[in-house]
Amino acid sequence: MAQDSVDLSCDYQFWMQKLSVWGQASTLETQQDTCLHLAQFQEFLRKMYEALKEMDSNTVIERFPTIGQLLAKACWNPFILAYDESQKILIWCLCCLINKEPQNSGQSKLNYWIQGLLSHILSALRFDKEFALFTQGLGYAPIDYYPGLLKNMVLSLASELRENHLNGFNTQRRMAPERVASLSRVCVPLITLPDVAPLVEALLICHGHEPQEILQQEFFEAVNEAILLKKISLPVSAVVCLWLRYLPSLEKTMLHLFEKLISSERNCLRRIECFIKDSLLSQAACHPAIFRVVDEMFRCALLETDGAPEVIATIQVFTRCFVEALEKEHKQLRFALKTYFPYTSPSLAMVLLQDPQDVPQGQWLQTLKHISELLRKAVEDQTHGSCRSPFESWFLFIHFGGWAEMAAEQLLMSAAEPPTALLWLLAFYYGPCDGRQQRTQTMMAYVVATCRRGDLQPYGQKRSPSPAPVARDDRLPARSPGKHPFFREVI
């Protein structure tokens, strides 16, 4: 507790100096600095309120003699008032200073002064008397006029930005880059206001034709943070533009997804699917550049965890959601499959992209044999000592776990000698770095296990009698390739 008190006192002095410098944010430099620190200042206000509510007004004044100056400076800063919950927290802090039973004229004056600040906050958007009379003459009350004014201003600017985007190289009709940059800076504290969403979307979609990014980094970060915290809702097209223009925002979204999966007590496939669709990653991944970044982060997570079943399940659910989004948005592929899976055969990717349940039952075995042949050719026809190609083929294959589950089903249902192609397929799925001789031994182990027990027992772990494809099951995979030397070698 004592340490918290010391930290709050240090923070208090820091923010007192900042507020003195900011004034009313009248210069470009102070505006930029204010926007950069808004989230931190709001957190400081929240901590200050937690401290103030435990004291009476006299103790507050004794411990923080200049608290009135600090709160007053904040109340007169339009950027602070407009940002997220800062206005509300300021009101809470001011209410802590009010003497419920003033004992002298000094305390009464303090109450009166605080009431003036509260009145200012609650009517922060106001105009002079003449303008108020003018709006009343038009039949508008200020409470009706101000929201309408903000909405019209936002729609007007958004329309201008869209025209700017469409005008291309027509410099006479384009908005100046400096003005676009200024708009993005001004929007930072306003991003969570619903009426400002059209302007935020227009800024993200308007790319301009300058060699360097003109939108402020703080703007990108604030928008992405608001999306992650569900404080703003934007169409997928705008989110795609955000992630393409500012890569750290996409990386942060992926890390946020991993954090949710790790912190969740119980993750079934349906829950993972909800997390993925809620993040908009599968929908945005229809753009190959975003898909490649997301897939690369999955690759890193897979290697770092030695093929953990939770990671494999997440990759498979993401892939299923991605394929659904691809089919929904584009009747025909806008981009070649090679742009999504550059290290593997397009013919193999095309076959795997099919939902196993969409293939007629009579063609299951034939399709599985075809997949096995394509994978075997890609893996065993490579130069000796090359680990990259086998891994890339296996990495592609685990995206579509339904085919491995179907191969297991076909082996269980096979009355005759198990097809070699299916044995190879499962041996590769569970032992991607095994050599040809070791994989042959694994295939023989499958045959022995099948003959002796009447079920499939890869690597000594018994499967359920009726395994269901990943697409229809709600359970995480029971196994993964485990800590194979392959993973250690690749890392």
CSV table of C-alpha atoms in Angstrom, one decimal, residues 76 319 431 482:
chain,number,residue,atom,x,y,z
A,76,TRP,CA,-10.6,22.3,-19.9
A,319,THR,CA,-8.6,-23.1,-41.8
A,431,GLY,CA,5.7,-38.8,-37.9
A,482,GLY,CA,4.7,-35.0,-30.2
